[in-house]
Amino acid sequence: MIDWMQITGLGVIGEATVDLDPGFTVVTGETGAGKTMVVTALGLLLGRRADAGAVRRGSRRAAVDAGVRLPADHPALSLAAEAGAVLDDAGDGSADLVLSRSVTTSGDGTRSRAGLGGRAVPVGVLAEVGSALVAVHGQNDQVRLRSAAAQRHALDAFGGPQLVAAAAAYRADHTAYVAARRERDLLVERRQERAREAEALQRGLEEIDRAEPEAGEDETLRALIRRLEDVEELRAAADGGHAHLAGPDIESGDDLPGAITLVESARAAVQAAPGDDPELAAAAGRLAEASVILGDIAADLARFSADLDGDAVSDLDAAQTRLAELSRLQRLYGPELTDVLAWAEAQRPRLEELQGDSGRIDELEADLARLDASRRERAADLTTLRTAAAGRLEQAVTAELHALFMPDASFHVSLVPLDGGDPGPHGAEDVALALRPHAGAEPRPLGRGASGGELSRVMLALEVVLAETDPVPTFVFDEVDAGVGGEAAVSIGARLARLARRVQVIAVTHLPQVAAYADRHVRVEKNSDPEAGVTTSDVVTLGQQERVDELARMLAGHGDSAAARAHARELLEASAAERA
C-alpha cells in the first residue's frame, strides 16, 4: 500500500504531502482545484509519459515521491531489489520502498528521471514495479485486464485452487511436450548432417586408436632421430673418449697408456713412499676414487658405442615414419599430442550420442504420444473448470453491475478455442472478458463500447469480485461516479468501501454519497491570487467536522446550509453503520 505521497510543482499544486489510509481514501475538491493532479502524480510514479504541460507555471521542475509498504515477499520488492533499490525493513515482515519521478523543462526540451529506493532507474523499470503496485481506473486510463494473458490469469485465479492447480499441471505437461517435440524435430531435421558428423568422428577415432599415441612420444622420437642421424660422429666421440681413458686397442699399435693406467701408476707411486704419512695416504685414496670414476666413465662410453652398433639406417627410417604419423594426427586434432588424446577422449561420448539417434528418435516419438495424450486430457479438464468458473464470474460481475445501476448491462466471459485445435501454452482456449452495456447490443471487449464512467463502474464491479483472488495492493478510481447520483452513488461508495477491506482504494469523486464511505477524506483546496495571476492548490486531510463541512458543500454548493450539514452527518452515520 501507499503510505504517503509528496507532490511538488505539478499543475496547480505548488507543494503538498498526502497521507493515505490503508483502506479507502477519497479525494474531493471544487472543480478546477486540481483533484486529478493526485491521479496524475500517481501516473508519473507508474511510469506514465511525462508531459511538460503538467509542470506548474513558473516552475522548471515537477516532482512526485511516494513511500510504499509491502510484504517482504511481494514481487514488486523483488523487481526493485534487482534494480538496485534500497529497501527498509519495517520489522513486521514488511519492507518500505520509496518511488520518485521528476520532470524538468528547459529550453532544449523536457527531461524525465525516475528513482527507486534512492537509486536512479530507467522509467521502464519504474513502470514495471508500478504495475505490480497500483491499478488505475479512469476515463483515460488503460484497463488493467485488457490483455488476453491478464484476463486468463484473472479467471484462473477466480476459479480457485483446483483451477490454479489444473492450469499448472497442464503447463508442466505442455512444456515437456514442446521440449520433446523440439528435440525430435531437430534430430530428424539434422539426421543427415549428424550422420556425416558421426562418420567423420568414427574415422578420426579409428585413426587415433590404430596409432596408439602416447603423451610425449613425439619429443622422444625427435631426440632418437637426432641421435641416429649423428651415429658415426657419436660412435667416434665415444670410442675416442674410451681410448683416452682405458688405453688404445692392441690392434691399433699405439702404446700410449690411458688415463686410468696413469692414475693407477700415480697411486702406486704415492703408496710406495716410506712411513705412514697421512697426507700421502689421503692423496692415494683420492687417486683410487678417481680411478674408479674414470673406469665407470670408460664403461659407459663403451656401452654407448656398443648400443650404436645396431641397424641405424632402418631405425632412423622407422622413427621418422612414426613421427610423420604422429605429426599428421597433431595437424588434424592437435596442435599437441596431448590435445590429440584429449580430443579423442572428448569425442567418444559424442559419437555414442550420434550413433544412438535412431533409438533416441523412437524414444521421443513414444514420449510425444504419451505427453500429447496427457496434455489433451488435462486441457479438457482445464476447459471444464474454466467453463464453470466463467459462469460464476459472469453472474457475480453482472450482479455487481446491476447494483451499480447498470440494470441492462451484463458481463460475459468467453472461452475461444485456439485455431487449429491444438492446445497452446495455457490450454485449448483463450479467455475473453466482454461487456454488453444494454439489451440488444453485442458483448464487446473491455474498454470498448462503454463510456468512461461506465467503464470505471465495470472495472469497479470486476475488481470487487476479483479482490479475493487477483488483487494488486492499491486501486485508484478517477471519476468512477461520473454520470450517476443518488442511490447509484451510494451503491458505488459502498462497493469501494467493500473493496477497501482487502486492498487499498483511492478514489477521486465529486459525489458526497461516495465520499461518505471513505476511511480518510482528502480535500484539494484552490487558492487564487488574481493580482499576481497565480493559482495554487493545497492538499489537506479533513477531520470529522471538516468532513461534514465538505460533504455539505458537495451537497448544496456551500457548507453553511444547516440542512446540507444535517444531510452530511446523516450520510456519514449511515455509511459508518453499513461498514460496521
XYZ file of C-alpha atoms in Angstrom:
580
model
C 0.000 0.000 0.000
C 0.983 3.644 -0.454
C 1.724 5.328 2.888
C 2.318 8.872 1.679
C 2.865 10.919 -1.424
C 4.637 14.268 -1.820
C 3.867 16.463 -4.831
C 5.930 19.485 -5.876
C 5.327 21.851 -8.798
C 2.689 19.703 -10.502
C -0.157 21.554 -12.195
C -1.782 23.904 -9.703
C -0.150 22.153 -6.747
C 2.898 24.027 -5.505
C 3.839 21.639 -2.724
C 1.723 19.125 -0.835
C 2.100 15.951 1.192
C -0.756 13.449 1.144
C -1.104 10.783 3.821
C -3.157 7.847 2.576
C -5.226 5.354 4.522
C -4.549 1.621 4.120
C -8.274 1.258 3.438
C -10.372 3.774 1.497
C -9.074 7.304 0.821
C -11.285 9.743 -1.062
C -10.082 12.932 -2.810
C -12.546 15.790 -3.280
C -12.432 19.475 -4.123
C -14.035 22.168 -6.213
C -13.959 21.962 -9.966
C -10.565 23.126 -11.194
C -8.950 22.762 -7.794
C -6.620 20.069 -9.066
C -8.158 16.816 -7.809
C -6.938 14.922 -10.856
C -3.376 16.067 -10.153
C -3.326 13.384 -7.463
C -4.077 10.784 -10.122
C -1.596 12.438 -12.488
C 1.059 12.219 -9.780
C 0.341 8.525 -9.300
C 0.526 8.063 -13.065
C 4.026 9.555 -13.113
C 5.075 7.111 -10.389
C 3.686 4.302 -12.534
C 5.953 5.291 -15.414
C 3.374 7.154 -17.486
C 4.624 9.539 -20.139
C 5.859 12.844 -18.691
C 4.014 15.882 -20.058
C 5.845 19.200 -19.863
C 2.437 20.883 -19.567
C 1.973 19.255 -16.152
C 4.844 21.304 -14.708
C 3.490 24.185 -12.662
C 3.564 27.572 -14.360
C 6.655 29.465 -13.277
C 8.421 26.268 -12.204
C 11.068 24.358 -14.092
C 10.572 21.100 -12.274
C 7.731 18.887 -11.091
C 8.444 16.027 -8.701
C 6.476 13.232 -7.101
C 7.698 10.965 -4.311
C 5.816 8.194 -2.567
C 6.504 5.708 0.186
C 5.004 2.237 -0.101
C 4.930 -0.593 2.421
C 4.605 -4.158 1.145
C 5.021 -7.704 2.433
C 8.691 -8.690 2.237
C 7.918 -11.382 -0.368
C 5.929 -9.101 -2.685
C 7.118 -9.364 -6.321
C 7.386 -5.563 -6.632
C 10.085 -5.549 -3.948
C 11.990 -8.257 -5.807
C 11.881 -6.196 -9.003
C 13.056 -3.121 -7.102
C 15.893 -5.012 -5.410
C 17.084 -6.324 -8.789
C 17.253 -2.706 -9.976
C 19.492 -1.833 -7.009
C 16.859 -0.147 -4.840
C 17.484 0.194 -1.121
C 14.684 -1.415 0.917
C 13.984 -0.527 4.539
C 12.953 -3.402 6.791
C 9.814 -2.335 8.655
C 10.344 -5.044 11.274
C 6.899 -6.667 10.914
C 7.504 -8.907 7.898
C 7.171 -5.985 5.503
C 9.525 -3.517 3.834
C 9.358 0.134 2.831
C 10.259 1.416 -0.630
C 10.418 4.999 -1.926
C 9.419 5.743 -5.528
C 10.299 9.040 -7.189
C 9.768 10.760 -10.520
C 10.699 14.227 -11.709
C 10.001 16.196 -14.876
C 12.257 19.116 -15.775
C 11.605 21.631 -18.536
C 14.224 23.815 -20.177
C 14.898 25.474 -23.473
C 16.103 22.251 -25.057
C 13.068 20.170 -24.103
C 11.735 18.006 -21.300
C 13.727 15.594 -19.193
C 12.275 12.904 -17.002
C 14.038 10.987 -14.245
C 12.932 8.057 -12.122
C 14.173 6.558 -8.889
C 13.596 3.505 -6.722
C 14.834 3.292 -3.173
C 17.282 6.143 -3.698
C 18.719 4.690 -6.921
C 18.236 6.176 -10.390
C 16.466 3.713 -12.690
C 15.036 3.794 -16.215
C 11.403 4.893 -16.366
C 10.559 1.454 -17.772
C 11.758 -0.191 -14.571
C 9.610 2.206 -12.520
C 6.647 1.282 -14.719
C 7.274 -2.432 -14.225
C 7.386 -2.045 -10.448
C 4.395 0.315 -10.505
C 2.244 -2.128 -12.462
C 2.632 -4.621 -9.615
C 1.693 -1.953 -7.058
C -1.186 0.098 -8.414
C -4.087 -0.325 -10.826
C -5.556 2.963 -12.084
C -9.094 3.009 -13.461
C -10.030 6.297 -15.029
C -11.727 7.673 -18.073
C -8.445 7.977 -19.961
C -6.533 5.063 -18.450
C -5.924 1.638 -19.860
C -7.891 -1.253 -18.431
C -5.796 -3.424 -16.136
C -7.292 -6.598 -17.562
C -7.144 -5.626 -21.218
C -4.553 -8.212 -22.292
C -5.623 -11.795 -23.013
C -2.958 -13.080 -20.610
C -4.255 -10.910 -17.756
C -7.853 -11.982 -18.417
C -6.898 -15.665 -18.429
C -4.913 -15.227 -15.224
C -7.843 -13.441 -13.567
C -10.303 -16.205 -14.488
C -7.950 -18.963 -13.334
C -7.337 -17.191 -10.032
C -11.083 -16.640 -9.566
C -11.668 -20.345 -10.235
C -9.852 -21.209 -7.017
C -7.082 -23.661 -6.032
C -8.436 -26.540 -8.120
C -8.333 -24.477 -11.324
C -4.925 -22.987 -10.482
C -3.533 -26.489 -9.853
C -5.064 -27.815 -13.078
C -3.525 -24.956 -15.062
C -0.111 -25.600 -13.502
C -0.334 -29.350 -14.242
C -1.296 -28.640 -17.846
C 1.581 -26.193 -18.304
C 4.041 -28.786 -16.978
C 2.837 -31.409 -19.494
C 2.762 -28.901 -22.343
C 6.279 -27.684 -21.559
C 7.589 -31.260 -21.551
C 5.735 -31.985 -24.796
C 7.171 -28.923 -26.545
C 10.704 -29.776 -25.373
C 10.412 -33.376 -26.616
C 8.943 -32.246 -29.946
C 11.712 -29.691 -30.411
C 14.368 -32.338 -29.764
C 12.674 -34.832 -32.096
C 12.287 -32.292 -34.894
C 15.910 -31.212 -34.527
C 17.149 -34.801 -34.700
C 15.050 -35.531 -37.785
C 15.980 -32.269 -39.478
C 19.677 -32.772 -38.880
C 19.740 -36.545 -39.402
C 21.994 -36.485 -42.492
C 24.218 -33.805 -41.035
C 24.582 -35.785 -37.794
C 25.293 -38.978 -39.775
C 28.125 -37.211 -41.600
C 29.439 -35.918 -38.304
C 29.325 -39.422 -36.821
C 31.208 -40.865 -39.812
C 33.926 -38.215 -39.524
C 34.274 -38.771 -35.791
C 34.481 -42.522 -36.169
C 37.146 -42.207 -38.859
C 39.218 -39.891 -36.702
C 38.917 -42.044 -33.590
C 39.861 -45.159 -35.563
C 42.995 -43.381 -36.845
C 43.993 -42.403 -33.333
C 43.232 -45.856 -31.923
C 45.348 -47.538 -34.618
C 48.250 -45.198 -33.955
C 48.029 -45.637 -30.153
C 49.981 -42.441 -29.446
C 51.416 -41.771 -26.025
C 51.901 -38.425 -24.376
C 55.437 -37.102 -25.034
C 56.174 -39.760 -27.649
C 56.859 -37.156 -30.344
C 59.607 -35.493 -28.300
C 61.191 -38.877 -27.601
C 61.173 -39.657 -31.328
C 62.766 -36.341 -32.230
C 65.602 -36.994 -29.772
C 66.118 -40.511 -31.205
C 66.163 -39.200 -34.771
C 68.803 -36.610 -33.913
C 70.890 -39.383 -32.360
C 70.560 -41.752 -35.294
C 71.377 -39.031 -37.800
C 74.718 -38.406 -35.977
C 75.520 -42.058 -35.188
C 79.044 -42.157 -36.733
C 80.131 -38.963 -35.074
C 78.688 -40.162 -31.799
C 80.498 -43.502 -32.083
C 83.809 -41.823 -32.894
C 83.446 -39.486 -29.940
C 82.610 -42.351 -27.575
C 85.418 -44.594 -28.832
C 87.939 -41.731 -28.663
C 86.947 -40.907 -25.125
C 87.137 -44.583 -24.146
C 90.598 -44.929 -25.674
C 91.948 -41.961 -23.774
C 90.614 -43.369 -20.549
C 91.264 -47.109 -20.912
C 94.049 -47.017 -23.486
C 94.024 -47.904 -27.196
C 93.237 -51.358 -28.580
C 96.149 -53.727 -29.145
C 95.320 -53.814 -32.854
C 95.915 -50.088 -33.122
C 99.635 -50.492 -32.409
C 99.567 -47.415 -30.221
C 101.417 -47.957 -26.914
C 100.349 -44.710 -25.201
C 98.829 -45.505 -21.788
C 95.243 -44.479 -20.942
C 94.196 -42.123 -18.179
C 93.183 -44.987 -15.919
C 96.631 -46.588 -16.218
C 98.299 -43.276 -15.494
C 96.132 -42.683 -12.432
C 96.881 -46.196 -11.157
C 100.603 -45.608 -11.698
C 100.356 -42.332 -9.773
C 98.569 -44.093 -6.908
C 101.212 -46.831 -6.817
C 103.997 -44.220 -6.688
C 102.362 -42.407 -3.809
C 101.786 -45.618 -1.861
C 105.441 -46.611 -2.323
C 106.609 -43.733 -0.102
C 108.199 -44.907 3.189
C 106.452 -44.325 6.524
C 102.779 -43.633 7.109
C 102.348 -40.017 6.059
C 98.664 -39.032 6.386
C 98.696 -36.507 3.530
C 100.103 -39.055 1.090
C 97.630 -41.635 2.302
C 94.793 -39.195 1.609
C 96.157 -38.463 -1.861
C 96.391 -42.195 -2.591
C 92.730 -42.591 -1.560
C 91.607 -39.818 -3.804
C 93.577 -41.330 -6.722
C 91.857 -44.630 -6.064
C 88.479 -42.898 -6.233
C 89.488 -41.143 -9.451
C 90.486 -44.481 -10.939
C 87.075 -45.956 -10.124
C 85.224 -42.928 -11.561
C 87.298 -42.998 -14.744
C 86.639 -46.719 -15.064
C 82.892 -46.150 -14.765
C 83.016 -43.437 -17.404
C 85.033 -45.652 -19.721
C 82.472 -48.444 -19.285
C 79.590 -46.058 -20.042
C 81.305 -44.842 -23.196
C 81.947 -48.439 -24.322
C 78.320 -49.346 -23.680
C 77.124 -46.233 -25.549
C 79.278 -47.157 -28.532
C 78.042 -50.755 -28.457
C 74.417 -49.604 -28.444
C 75.098 -47.728 -31.671
C 76.137 -50.861 -33.406
C 72.530 -51.766 -34.498
C 70.934 -51.098 -37.854
C 70.964 -47.318 -37.508
C 69.570 -46.709 -41.007
C 66.492 -48.850 -40.540
C 65.924 -47.471 -37.024
C 66.120 -43.938 -38.429
C 63.557 -44.742 -41.122
C 61.179 -46.263 -38.591
C 61.468 -43.315 -36.210
C 60.896 -40.778 -38.981
C 57.862 -42.716 -40.258
C 56.350 -42.861 -36.783
C 56.983 -39.154 -36.182
C 55.319 -38.300 -39.510
C 52.253 -40.329 -38.480
C 52.017 -38.525 -35.146
C 52.556 -35.132 -36.818
C 49.607 -35.785 -39.129
C 47.378 -36.547 -36.161
C 48.564 -33.371 -34.480
C 47.699 -31.295 -37.553
C 44.203 -32.774 -37.610
C 43.364 -32.973 -33.920
C 46.230 -31.138 -32.107
C 48.231 -28.993 -32.027
C 49.987 -31.012 -29.301
C 49.907 -34.770 -28.880
C 48.182 -34.324 -25.528
C 45.483 -32.381 -27.409
C 45.024 -35.328 -29.774
C 44.483 -37.664 -26.846
C 42.113 -35.173 -25.164
C 40.105 -34.744 -28.379
C 39.643 -38.491 -28.692
C 38.511 -38.760 -25.078
C 36.014 -35.924 -25.505
C 34.555 -37.145 -28.795
C 33.815 -40.742 -27.812
C 30.613 -39.787 -25.905
C 29.562 -37.540 -28.794
C 29.973 -40.442 -31.232
C 27.860 -42.669 -28.997
C 25.179 -39.966 -28.898
C 25.157 -39.553 -32.687
C 25.106 -43.292 -33.295
C 22.108 -43.542 -30.960
C 19.974 -41.051 -32.932
C 17.635 -43.656 -34.357
C 16.920 -45.115 -30.982
C 16.505 -41.663 -29.439
C 14.008 -40.635 -32.130
C 11.958 -43.743 -31.381
C 12.034 -42.912 -27.651
C 10.949 -39.346 -28.335
C 8.099 -40.458 -30.567
C 6.822 -42.638 -27.743
C 7.229 -39.781 -25.249
C 5.391 -37.400 -27.572
C 2.432 -39.735 -27.937
C 2.220 -40.152 -24.152
C 2.664 -36.437 -23.373
C 0.210 -35.352 -26.084
C -2.475 -37.654 -24.730
C -1.823 -36.414 -21.203
C -1.837 -32.717 -22.073
C -5.028 -33.050 -24.145
C -6.720 -34.777 -21.227
C -5.517 -32.045 -18.869
C -6.598 -29.371 -21.376
C -10.105 -30.848 -21.417
C -10.207 -30.822 -17.602
C -8.949 -27.251 -17.650
C -11.666 -26.222 -20.110
C -14.333 -27.805 -17.915
C -13.097 -25.965 -14.823
C -12.755 -22.685 -16.719
C -16.280 -23.024 -18.115
C -17.678 -23.417 -14.614
C -15.579 -20.512 -13.282
C -16.609 -18.328 -16.238
C -20.277 -18.868 -15.427
C -19.748 -17.926 -11.779
C -17.702 -14.850 -12.732
C -20.353 -13.714 -15.212
C -23.088 -13.970 -12.614
C -21.084 -12.244 -9.879
C -19.933 -9.298 -12.009
C -23.349 -8.869 -13.660
C -24.934 -8.718 -10.195
C -22.438 -6.038 -9.210
C -23.221 -4.060 -12.381
C -26.917 -4.146 -11.591
C -26.172 -2.965 -8.050
C -24.183 -0.122 -9.612
C -27.310 0.943 -11.504
C -26.396 -0.537 -14.845
C -29.579 -2.660 -14.932
C -29.388 -3.627 -18.581
C -25.663 -4.415 -18.588
C -24.281 -7.924 -18.457
C -20.773 -9.275 -18.140
C -19.573 -12.100 -20.376
C -16.623 -14.495 -20.248
C -15.907 -16.309 -23.492
C -13.647 -19.310 -23.962
C -12.426 -19.076 -27.544
C -10.916 -22.321 -28.931
C -7.459 -21.889 -30.396
C -7.051 -22.008 -34.157
C -6.171 -25.470 -35.438
C -7.470 -27.256 -32.369
C -4.007 -27.875 -30.939
C -3.645 -26.802 -27.281
C -1.290 -23.923 -26.610
C 0.926 -22.984 -23.668
C -2.066 -22.244 -21.415
C -4.733 -24.650 -22.600
C -7.085 -25.209 -25.504
C -8.674 -21.760 -25.463
C -8.165 -18.039 -24.999
C -10.172 -16.183 -22.374
C -12.012 -13.010 -23.398
C -13.867 -10.701 -20.991
C -16.613 -8.599 -22.542
C -19.389 -6.182 -21.597
C -22.866 -5.916 -23.051
C -23.870 -2.398 -21.953
C -27.568 -2.785 -22.753
C -30.084 -5.189 -24.157
C -29.829 -5.793 -27.875
C -26.142 -4.925 -28.031
C -23.427 -7.421 -28.768
C -20.869 -8.081 -25.996
C -17.732 -6.092 -26.708
C -14.228 -6.411 -25.249
C -13.445 -4.449 -22.116
C -12.612 -0.843 -22.918
C -14.867 -0.731 -25.975
C -18.492 0.194 -26.250
C -18.711 1.913 -22.856
C -18.322 5.496 -21.716
C -15.540 6.437 -19.333
C -17.879 6.463 -16.340
C -19.473 3.161 -17.329
C -16.087 1.581 -17.841
C -14.944 2.719 -14.405
C -18.047 1.123 -12.860
C -17.469 -2.066 -14.838
C -13.921 -2.243 -13.545
C -15.133 -1.495 -10.014
C -17.587 -4.369 -10.258
C -14.934 -6.678 -11.639
C -12.292 -5.677 -9.087
C -14.761 -6.170 -6.215
C -15.403 -9.705 -7.400
C -11.724 -10.456 -8.055
C -10.402 -8.762 -4.901
C -10.025 -12.023 -3.002
C -8.166 -13.838 -5.779
C -6.324 -11.432 -8.074
C -5.558 -8.160 -6.287
C -2.829 -5.591 -6.608
C -2.074 -3.697 -3.365
C -3.649 -0.375 -4.435
C -6.568 0.586 -6.708
C -7.171 4.121 -7.949
C -10.563 5.133 -9.355
C -10.822 8.508 -11.084
C -14.390 9.794 -11.544
C -15.839 6.302 -11.111
C -19.148 8.028 -10.299
C -19.299 10.098 -13.495
C -22.851 10.424 -14.744
C -24.564 8.937 -11.698
C -26.048 10.224 -8.489
C -28.457 9.442 -5.707
C -28.903 5.770 -4.960
C -26.354 4.716 -7.576
C -23.723 6.890 -5.931
C -24.447 5.277 -2.564
C -24.004 1.860 -4.115
C -20.672 2.897 -5.665
C -19.445 4.205 -2.321
C -20.472 1.003 -0.582
C -18.619 -1.126 -3.091
C -15.495 0.968 -2.921
C -15.581 0.503 0.855
C -16.105 -3.225 0.403
C -13.142 -3.445 -1.954
C -11.056 -1.489 0.578
C -11.465 -4.287 3.102
C -8.921 -6.287 1.110
C -6.870 -3.692 -0.774
C -6.069 -0.007 -0.578
C -8.512 2.150 -2.536
C -8.023 5.777 -3.626
C -10.953 7.475 -5.368
C -11.381 10.934 -6.861
C -15.053 11.869 -6.642
C -17.488 14.768 -6.789
C -20.314 12.904 -5.048
C -20.841 13.181 -1.282
C -22.555 9.769 -1.225
C -19.264 8.213 -2.327
C -17.042 10.391 -0.154
C -19.019 9.490 2.974
C -17.781 5.883 2.795
C -14.083 6.785 2.951
C -11.824 5.960 5.874
C -9.815 9.111 5.135
C -11.017 12.231 3.369
C -8.505 14.410 1.481
C -9.554 17.759 0.044
C -7.753 19.750 -2.653
C -8.208 23.462 -1.939
C -7.722 26.136 -4.596
C -6.239 29.489 -3.653
C -6.252 32.238 -6.276
C -4.330 35.489 -6.369
C -5.796 37.387 -9.360
C -3.416 40.327 -8.988
C -0.378 38.078 -9.100
C -2.014 35.883 -11.735
C -1.251 32.764 -9.717
C -3.492 29.896 -8.631
C -2.255 27.361 -6.110
C -3.838 24.318 -4.527
C -3.196 22.700 -1.194
C -3.997 19.131 -0.184
C -5.333 18.709 3.335
C -6.619 15.778 5.356
C -10.012 16.522 6.915
C -11.103 15.887 10.463
C -14.623 14.741 11.323
C -16.159 18.235 11.485
C -14.295 19.295 8.359
C -15.727 16.256 6.572
C -19.223 17.416 7.476
C -18.450 20.846 6.028
C -17.002 19.364 2.828
C -19.909 16.975 2.307
C -22.335 19.845 2.911
C -20.503 21.903 0.278
C -20.710 18.998 -2.150
C -24.442 18.618 -1.432
C -25.524 22.261 -1.501
C -22.703 24.148 -3.167
C -21.607 25.680 0.139
C -21.073 24.464 3.687
C -23.254 26.985 5.526
C -26.581 25.275 4.891
C -27.953 23.728 8.070
C -29.975 21.258 6.019
C -26.905 20.274 3.990
C -24.880 19.815 7.150
C -27.588 17.643 8.659
C -27.715 15.586 5.474
C -23.911 15.288 5.540
C -23.982 13.938 9.082
C -26.681 11.515 8.066
C -24.560 10.262 5.173
C -21.553 9.749 7.429
C -23.599 7.941 10.076
C -25.297 5.723 7.517
C -22.036 4.790 5.818
C -20.365 4.114 9.157
C -23.219 1.840 10.205
C -23.099 -0.051 6.916
C -19.341 -0.508 7.088
C -19.598 -1.723 10.678
